[in-house]
PDB file of C-alpha atoms in Angstrom:
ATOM      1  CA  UNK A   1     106.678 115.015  84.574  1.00 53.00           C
ATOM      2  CA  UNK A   2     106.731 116.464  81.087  1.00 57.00           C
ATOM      3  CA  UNK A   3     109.953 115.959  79.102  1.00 61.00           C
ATOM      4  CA  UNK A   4     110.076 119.156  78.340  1.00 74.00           C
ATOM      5  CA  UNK A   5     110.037 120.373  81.972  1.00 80.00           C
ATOM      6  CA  UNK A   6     112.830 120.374  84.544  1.00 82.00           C
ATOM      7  CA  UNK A   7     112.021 118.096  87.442  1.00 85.00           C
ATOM      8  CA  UNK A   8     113.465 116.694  90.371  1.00 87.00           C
ATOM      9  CA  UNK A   9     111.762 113.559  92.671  1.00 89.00           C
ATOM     10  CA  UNK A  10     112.568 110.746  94.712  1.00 95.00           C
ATOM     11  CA  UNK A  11     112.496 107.596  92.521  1.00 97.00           C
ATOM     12  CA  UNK A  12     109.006 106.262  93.717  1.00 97.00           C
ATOM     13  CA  UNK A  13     109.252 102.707  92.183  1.00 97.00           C
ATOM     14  CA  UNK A  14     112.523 102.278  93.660  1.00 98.00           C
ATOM     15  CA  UNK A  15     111.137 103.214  97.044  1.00 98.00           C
ATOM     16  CA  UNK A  16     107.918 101.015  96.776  1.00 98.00           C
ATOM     17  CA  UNK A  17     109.867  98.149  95.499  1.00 98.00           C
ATOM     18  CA  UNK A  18     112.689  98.042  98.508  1.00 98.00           C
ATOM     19  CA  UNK A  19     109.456  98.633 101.275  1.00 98.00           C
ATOM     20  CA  UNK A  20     107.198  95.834  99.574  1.00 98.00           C
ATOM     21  CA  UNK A  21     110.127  93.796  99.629  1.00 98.00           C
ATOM     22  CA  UNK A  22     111.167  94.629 103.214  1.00 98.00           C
ATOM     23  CA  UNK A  23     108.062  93.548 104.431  1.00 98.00           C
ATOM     24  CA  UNK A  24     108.596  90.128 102.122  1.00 98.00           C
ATOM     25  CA  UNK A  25     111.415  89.511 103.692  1.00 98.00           C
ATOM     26  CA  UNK A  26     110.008  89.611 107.127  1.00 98.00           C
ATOM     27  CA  UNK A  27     107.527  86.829 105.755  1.00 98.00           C
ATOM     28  CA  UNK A  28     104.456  88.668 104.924  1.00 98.00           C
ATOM     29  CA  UNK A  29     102.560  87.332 102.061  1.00 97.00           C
ATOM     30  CA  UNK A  30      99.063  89.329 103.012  1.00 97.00           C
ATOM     31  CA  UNK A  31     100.142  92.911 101.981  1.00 98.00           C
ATOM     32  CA  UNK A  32      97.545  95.579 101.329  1.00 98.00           C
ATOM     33  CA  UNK A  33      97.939  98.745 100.210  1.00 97.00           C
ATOM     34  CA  UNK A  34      96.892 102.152 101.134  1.00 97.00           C
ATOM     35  CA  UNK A  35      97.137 104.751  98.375  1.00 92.00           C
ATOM     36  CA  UNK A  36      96.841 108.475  98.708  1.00 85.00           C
ATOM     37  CA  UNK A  37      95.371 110.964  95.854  1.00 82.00           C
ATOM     38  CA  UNK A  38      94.514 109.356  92.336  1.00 81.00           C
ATOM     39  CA  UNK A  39      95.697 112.131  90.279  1.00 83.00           C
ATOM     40  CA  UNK A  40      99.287 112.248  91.729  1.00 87.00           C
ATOM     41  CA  UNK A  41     101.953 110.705  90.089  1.00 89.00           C
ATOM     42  CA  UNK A  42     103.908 109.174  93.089  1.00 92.00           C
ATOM     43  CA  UNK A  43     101.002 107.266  94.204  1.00 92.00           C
ATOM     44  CA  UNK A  44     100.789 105.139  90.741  1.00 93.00           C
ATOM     45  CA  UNK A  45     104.187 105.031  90.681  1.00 95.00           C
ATOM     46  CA  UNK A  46     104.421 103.682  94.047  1.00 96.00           C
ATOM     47  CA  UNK A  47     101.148 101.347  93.722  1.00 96.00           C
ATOM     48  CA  UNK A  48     102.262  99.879  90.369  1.00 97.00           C
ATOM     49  CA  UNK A  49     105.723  99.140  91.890  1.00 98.00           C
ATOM     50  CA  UNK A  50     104.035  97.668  94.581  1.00 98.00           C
ATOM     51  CA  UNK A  51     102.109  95.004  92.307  1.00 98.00           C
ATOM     52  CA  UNK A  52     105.124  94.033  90.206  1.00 98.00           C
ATOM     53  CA  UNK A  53     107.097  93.662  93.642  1.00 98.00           C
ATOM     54  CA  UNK A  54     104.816  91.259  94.283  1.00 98.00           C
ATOM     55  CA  UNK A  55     104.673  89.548  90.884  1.00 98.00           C
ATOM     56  CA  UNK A  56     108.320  89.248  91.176  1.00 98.00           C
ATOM     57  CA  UNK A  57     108.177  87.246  94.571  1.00 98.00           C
ATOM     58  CA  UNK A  58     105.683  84.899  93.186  1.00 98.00           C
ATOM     59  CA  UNK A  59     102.657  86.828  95.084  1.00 98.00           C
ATOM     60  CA  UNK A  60      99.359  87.295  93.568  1.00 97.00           C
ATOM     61  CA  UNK A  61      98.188  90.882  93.464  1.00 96.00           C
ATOM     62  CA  UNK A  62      95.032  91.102  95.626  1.00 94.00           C
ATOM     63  CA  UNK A  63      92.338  93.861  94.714  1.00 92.00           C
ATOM     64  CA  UNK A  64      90.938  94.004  98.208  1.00 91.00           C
ATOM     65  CA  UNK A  65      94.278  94.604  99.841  1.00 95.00           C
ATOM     66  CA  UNK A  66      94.702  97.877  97.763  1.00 96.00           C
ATOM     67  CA  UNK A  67      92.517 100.872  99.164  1.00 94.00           C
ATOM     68  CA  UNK A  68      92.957 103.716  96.551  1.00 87.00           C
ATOM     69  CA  UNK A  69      92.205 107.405  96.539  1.00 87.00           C
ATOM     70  CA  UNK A  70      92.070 108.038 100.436  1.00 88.00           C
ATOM     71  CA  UNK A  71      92.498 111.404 100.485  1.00 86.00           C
ATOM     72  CA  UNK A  72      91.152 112.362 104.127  1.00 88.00           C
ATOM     73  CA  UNK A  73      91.580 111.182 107.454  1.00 90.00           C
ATOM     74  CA  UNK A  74      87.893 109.846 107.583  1.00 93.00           C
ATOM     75  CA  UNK A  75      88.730 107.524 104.509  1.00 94.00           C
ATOM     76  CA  UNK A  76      91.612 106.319 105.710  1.00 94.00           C
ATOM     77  CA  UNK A  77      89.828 105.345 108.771  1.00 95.00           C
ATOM     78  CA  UNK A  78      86.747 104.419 106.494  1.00 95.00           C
ATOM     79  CA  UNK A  79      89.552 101.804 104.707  1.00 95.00           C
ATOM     80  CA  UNK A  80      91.638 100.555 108.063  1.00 95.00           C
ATOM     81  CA  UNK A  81      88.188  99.795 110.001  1.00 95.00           C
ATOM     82  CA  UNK A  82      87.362  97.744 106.899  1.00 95.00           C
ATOM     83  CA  UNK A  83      90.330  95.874 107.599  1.00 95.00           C
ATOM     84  CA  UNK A  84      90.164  95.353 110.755  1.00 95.00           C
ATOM     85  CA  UNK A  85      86.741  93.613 110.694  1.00 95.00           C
ATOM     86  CA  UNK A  86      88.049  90.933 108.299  1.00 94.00           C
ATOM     87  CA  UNK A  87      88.386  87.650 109.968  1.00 94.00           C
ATOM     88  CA  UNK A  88      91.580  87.463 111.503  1.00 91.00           C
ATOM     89  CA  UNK A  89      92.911  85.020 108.424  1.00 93.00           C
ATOM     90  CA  UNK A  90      91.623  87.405 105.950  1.00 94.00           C
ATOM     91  CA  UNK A  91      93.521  90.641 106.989  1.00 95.00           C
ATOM     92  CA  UNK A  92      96.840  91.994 105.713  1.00 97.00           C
ATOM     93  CA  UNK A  93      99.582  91.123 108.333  1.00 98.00           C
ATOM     94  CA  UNK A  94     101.291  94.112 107.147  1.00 98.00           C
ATOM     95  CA  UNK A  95     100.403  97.771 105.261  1.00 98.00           C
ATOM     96  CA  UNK A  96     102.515  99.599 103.501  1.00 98.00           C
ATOM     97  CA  UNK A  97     101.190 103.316 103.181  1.00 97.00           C
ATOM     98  CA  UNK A  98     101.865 105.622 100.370  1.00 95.00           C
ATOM     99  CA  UNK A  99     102.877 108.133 102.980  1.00 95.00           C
ATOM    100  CA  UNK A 100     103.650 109.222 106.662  1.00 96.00           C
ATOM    101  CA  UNK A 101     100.432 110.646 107.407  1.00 94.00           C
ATOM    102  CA  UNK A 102      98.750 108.083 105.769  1.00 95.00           C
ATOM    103  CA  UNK A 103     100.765 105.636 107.779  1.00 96.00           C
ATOM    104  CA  UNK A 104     100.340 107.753 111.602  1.00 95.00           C
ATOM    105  CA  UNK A 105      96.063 107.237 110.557  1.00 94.00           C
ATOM    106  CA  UNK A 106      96.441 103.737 109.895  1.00 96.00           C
ATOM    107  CA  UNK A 107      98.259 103.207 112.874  1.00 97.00           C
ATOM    108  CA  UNK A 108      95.837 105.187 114.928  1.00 95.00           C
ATOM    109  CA  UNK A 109      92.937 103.268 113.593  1.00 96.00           C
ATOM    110  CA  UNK A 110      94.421 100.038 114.222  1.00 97.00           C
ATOM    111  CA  UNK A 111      95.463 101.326 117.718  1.00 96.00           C
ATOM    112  CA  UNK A 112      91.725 102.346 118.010  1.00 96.00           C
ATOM    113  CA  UNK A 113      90.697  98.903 117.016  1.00 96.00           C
ATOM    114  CA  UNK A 114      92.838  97.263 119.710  1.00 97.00           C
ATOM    115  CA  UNK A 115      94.947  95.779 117.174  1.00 97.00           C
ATOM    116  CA  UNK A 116      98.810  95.699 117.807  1.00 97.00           C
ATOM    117  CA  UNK A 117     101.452  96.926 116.024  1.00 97.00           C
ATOM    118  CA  UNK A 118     103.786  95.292 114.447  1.00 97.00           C
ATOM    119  CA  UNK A 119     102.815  91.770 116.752  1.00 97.00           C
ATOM    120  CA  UNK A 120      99.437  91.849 114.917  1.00 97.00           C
ATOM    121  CA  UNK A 121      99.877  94.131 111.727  1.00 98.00           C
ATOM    122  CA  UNK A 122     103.028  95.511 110.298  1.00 98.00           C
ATOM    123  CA  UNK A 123     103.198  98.865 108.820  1.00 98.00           C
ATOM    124  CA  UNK A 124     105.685 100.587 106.546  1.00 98.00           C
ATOM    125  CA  UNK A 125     105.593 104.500 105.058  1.00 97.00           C
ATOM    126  CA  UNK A 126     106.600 106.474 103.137  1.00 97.00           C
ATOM    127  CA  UNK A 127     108.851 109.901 103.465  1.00 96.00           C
ATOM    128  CA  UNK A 128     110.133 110.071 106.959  1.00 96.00           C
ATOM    129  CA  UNK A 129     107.860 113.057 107.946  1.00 93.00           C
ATOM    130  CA  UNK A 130     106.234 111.120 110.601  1.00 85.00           C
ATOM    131  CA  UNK A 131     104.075 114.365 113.107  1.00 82.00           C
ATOM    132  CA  UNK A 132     103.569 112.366 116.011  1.00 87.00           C
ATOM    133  CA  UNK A 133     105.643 111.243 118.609  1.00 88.00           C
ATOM    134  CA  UNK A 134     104.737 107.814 119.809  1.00 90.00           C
ATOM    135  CA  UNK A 135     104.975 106.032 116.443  1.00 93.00           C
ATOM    136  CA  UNK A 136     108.434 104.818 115.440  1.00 96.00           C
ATOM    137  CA  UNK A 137     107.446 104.324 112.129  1.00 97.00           C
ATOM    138  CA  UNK A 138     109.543 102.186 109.755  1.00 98.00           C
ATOM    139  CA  UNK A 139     109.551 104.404 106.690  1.00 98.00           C
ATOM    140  CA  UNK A 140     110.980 105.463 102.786  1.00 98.00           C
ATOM    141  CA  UNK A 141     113.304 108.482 104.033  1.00 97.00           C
ATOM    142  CA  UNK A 142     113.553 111.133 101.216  1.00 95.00           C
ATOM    143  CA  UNK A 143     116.653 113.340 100.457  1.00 92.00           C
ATOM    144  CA  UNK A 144     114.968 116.641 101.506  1.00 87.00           C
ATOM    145  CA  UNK A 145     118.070 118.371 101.739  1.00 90.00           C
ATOM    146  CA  UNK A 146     119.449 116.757  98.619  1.00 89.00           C
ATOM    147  CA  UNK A 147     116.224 117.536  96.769  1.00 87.00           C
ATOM    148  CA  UNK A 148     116.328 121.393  97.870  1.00 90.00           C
ATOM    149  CA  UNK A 149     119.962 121.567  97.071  1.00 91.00           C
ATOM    150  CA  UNK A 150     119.466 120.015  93.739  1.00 84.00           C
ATOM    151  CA  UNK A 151     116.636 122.422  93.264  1.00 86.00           C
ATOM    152  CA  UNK A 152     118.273 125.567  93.697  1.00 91.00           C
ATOM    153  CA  UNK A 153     121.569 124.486  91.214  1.00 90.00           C
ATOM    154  CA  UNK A 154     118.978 123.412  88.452  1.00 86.00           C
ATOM    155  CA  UNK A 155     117.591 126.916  88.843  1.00 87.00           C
ATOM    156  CA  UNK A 156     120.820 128.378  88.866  1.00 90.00           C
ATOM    157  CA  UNK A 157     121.602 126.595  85.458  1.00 86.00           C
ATOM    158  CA  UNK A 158     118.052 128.104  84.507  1.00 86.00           C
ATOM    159  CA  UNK A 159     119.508 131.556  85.142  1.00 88.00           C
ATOM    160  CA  UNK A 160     122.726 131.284  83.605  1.00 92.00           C
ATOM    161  CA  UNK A 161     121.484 129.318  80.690  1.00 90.00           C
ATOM    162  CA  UNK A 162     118.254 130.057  78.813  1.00 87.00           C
ATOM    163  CA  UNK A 163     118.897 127.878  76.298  1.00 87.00           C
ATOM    164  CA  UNK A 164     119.407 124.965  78.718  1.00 84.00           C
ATOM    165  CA  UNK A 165     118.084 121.677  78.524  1.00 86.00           C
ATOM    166  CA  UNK A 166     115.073 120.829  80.581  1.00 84.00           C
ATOM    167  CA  UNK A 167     116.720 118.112  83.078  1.00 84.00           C
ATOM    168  CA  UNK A 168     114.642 115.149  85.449  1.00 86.00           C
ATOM    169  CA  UNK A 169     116.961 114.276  88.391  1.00 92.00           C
ATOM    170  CA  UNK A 170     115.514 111.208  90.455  1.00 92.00           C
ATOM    171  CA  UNK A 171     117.153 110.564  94.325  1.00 96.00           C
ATOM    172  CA  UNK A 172     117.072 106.951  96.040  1.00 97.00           C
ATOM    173  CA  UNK A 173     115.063 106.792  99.016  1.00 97.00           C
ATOM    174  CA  UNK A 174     116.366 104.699 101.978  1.00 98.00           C
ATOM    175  CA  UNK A 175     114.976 102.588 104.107  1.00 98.00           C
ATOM    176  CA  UNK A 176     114.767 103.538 107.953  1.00 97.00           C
ATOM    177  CA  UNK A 177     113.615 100.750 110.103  1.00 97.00           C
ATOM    178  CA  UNK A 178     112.004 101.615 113.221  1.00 97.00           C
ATOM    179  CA  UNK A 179     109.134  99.485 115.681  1.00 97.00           C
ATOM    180  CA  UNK A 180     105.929  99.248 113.262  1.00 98.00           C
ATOM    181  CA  UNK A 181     106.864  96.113 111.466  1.00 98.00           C
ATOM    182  CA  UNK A 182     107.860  92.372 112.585  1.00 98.00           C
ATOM    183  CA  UNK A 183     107.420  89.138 111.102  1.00 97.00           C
ATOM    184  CA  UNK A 184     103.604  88.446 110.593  1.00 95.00           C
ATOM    185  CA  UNK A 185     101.609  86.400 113.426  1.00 80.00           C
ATOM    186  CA  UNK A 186     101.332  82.984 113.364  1.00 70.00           C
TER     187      UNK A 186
END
């Protein structure tokens, strides 16, 4: 966001950085990435938190575990069926999705695939708005209410002062752990 615009977001990095390294401490070392629209902030944000999360635990970013710009349902199936073709020792054993929906397709793919989650491949989204109600996905939960809340103050202050300050207000996400990630296969 422009510094000269009031904003309000989940901190991204944050987020990206405590699900990459949930799924390192389960033991996964083969980690791809699925990334939603290229022209939205919160995807780099979360992809290049992603990469130094890696860096950090002494893993080697991996260009074909990161599947940018999938911004349908037929590219994220496009990307998942990719990865489930690799030889078994060449796939991720976990994904972490930029977001829910993201996530429920990848899952759905895999499922499609015959591939098992999270005895197979692990995976991990992002914003807790998961639609469908099979998939206990393990997930970055935003502060919705917190957000909207938030939101309508910072508008208030608008109101009441023109002259105000434009202010950027970031919220933590937290982790909710649910059934779609395990340690990685043997």
């Amino acid at each position: 966001a422009n510094a000269d615009m009031w904003s309000i977001d989940v901190d991204n990095a944050a987020g990206a950085k405590v699900a990459t390294e949930f799924l390192i401490s389960k033991g996964h070392r083969r980690i791809a990435f699925l990334s939603g629209y290229d022209k939205v902030r919160s995807t780099h944000q979360r992809l290049e938190s992603y990469r130094a999360t890696l860096i950090g635990h002494g893993i080697k970013p991996d260009a074909v575990m990161e599947y940018v710009s999938l911004t349908t349902n037929s590219d994220v199936d496009h990307a998942v069926s990719l990865i489930a073709k690799l030889p078994y020792s060449e796939r991720p054993t976990a994904i972490f999705a930029w977001n829910d929906g993201t996530a429920e397709q990848t899952i759905a793919t895999l499922r499609r695939h015959n591939i098992r989650i999270p005895e197979e491949i692990s995976v991990i989204g992002f914003d807790d708005l998961v639609q469908s109600p099979d998939i206990e996905l393990t997930t970055m939960r935003q502060p919705y209410s917190l957000i909207g809340s938030t939101a309508v103050e910072m508008l208030a202050e608008q109101i009441r002062n023109t002259d105000a300050l434009p202010q950027r207000k970031s919220f933590p996400a937290d982790l909710i752990v649910r059934s779609t990630v395990g340690s990685p296969r043997s």
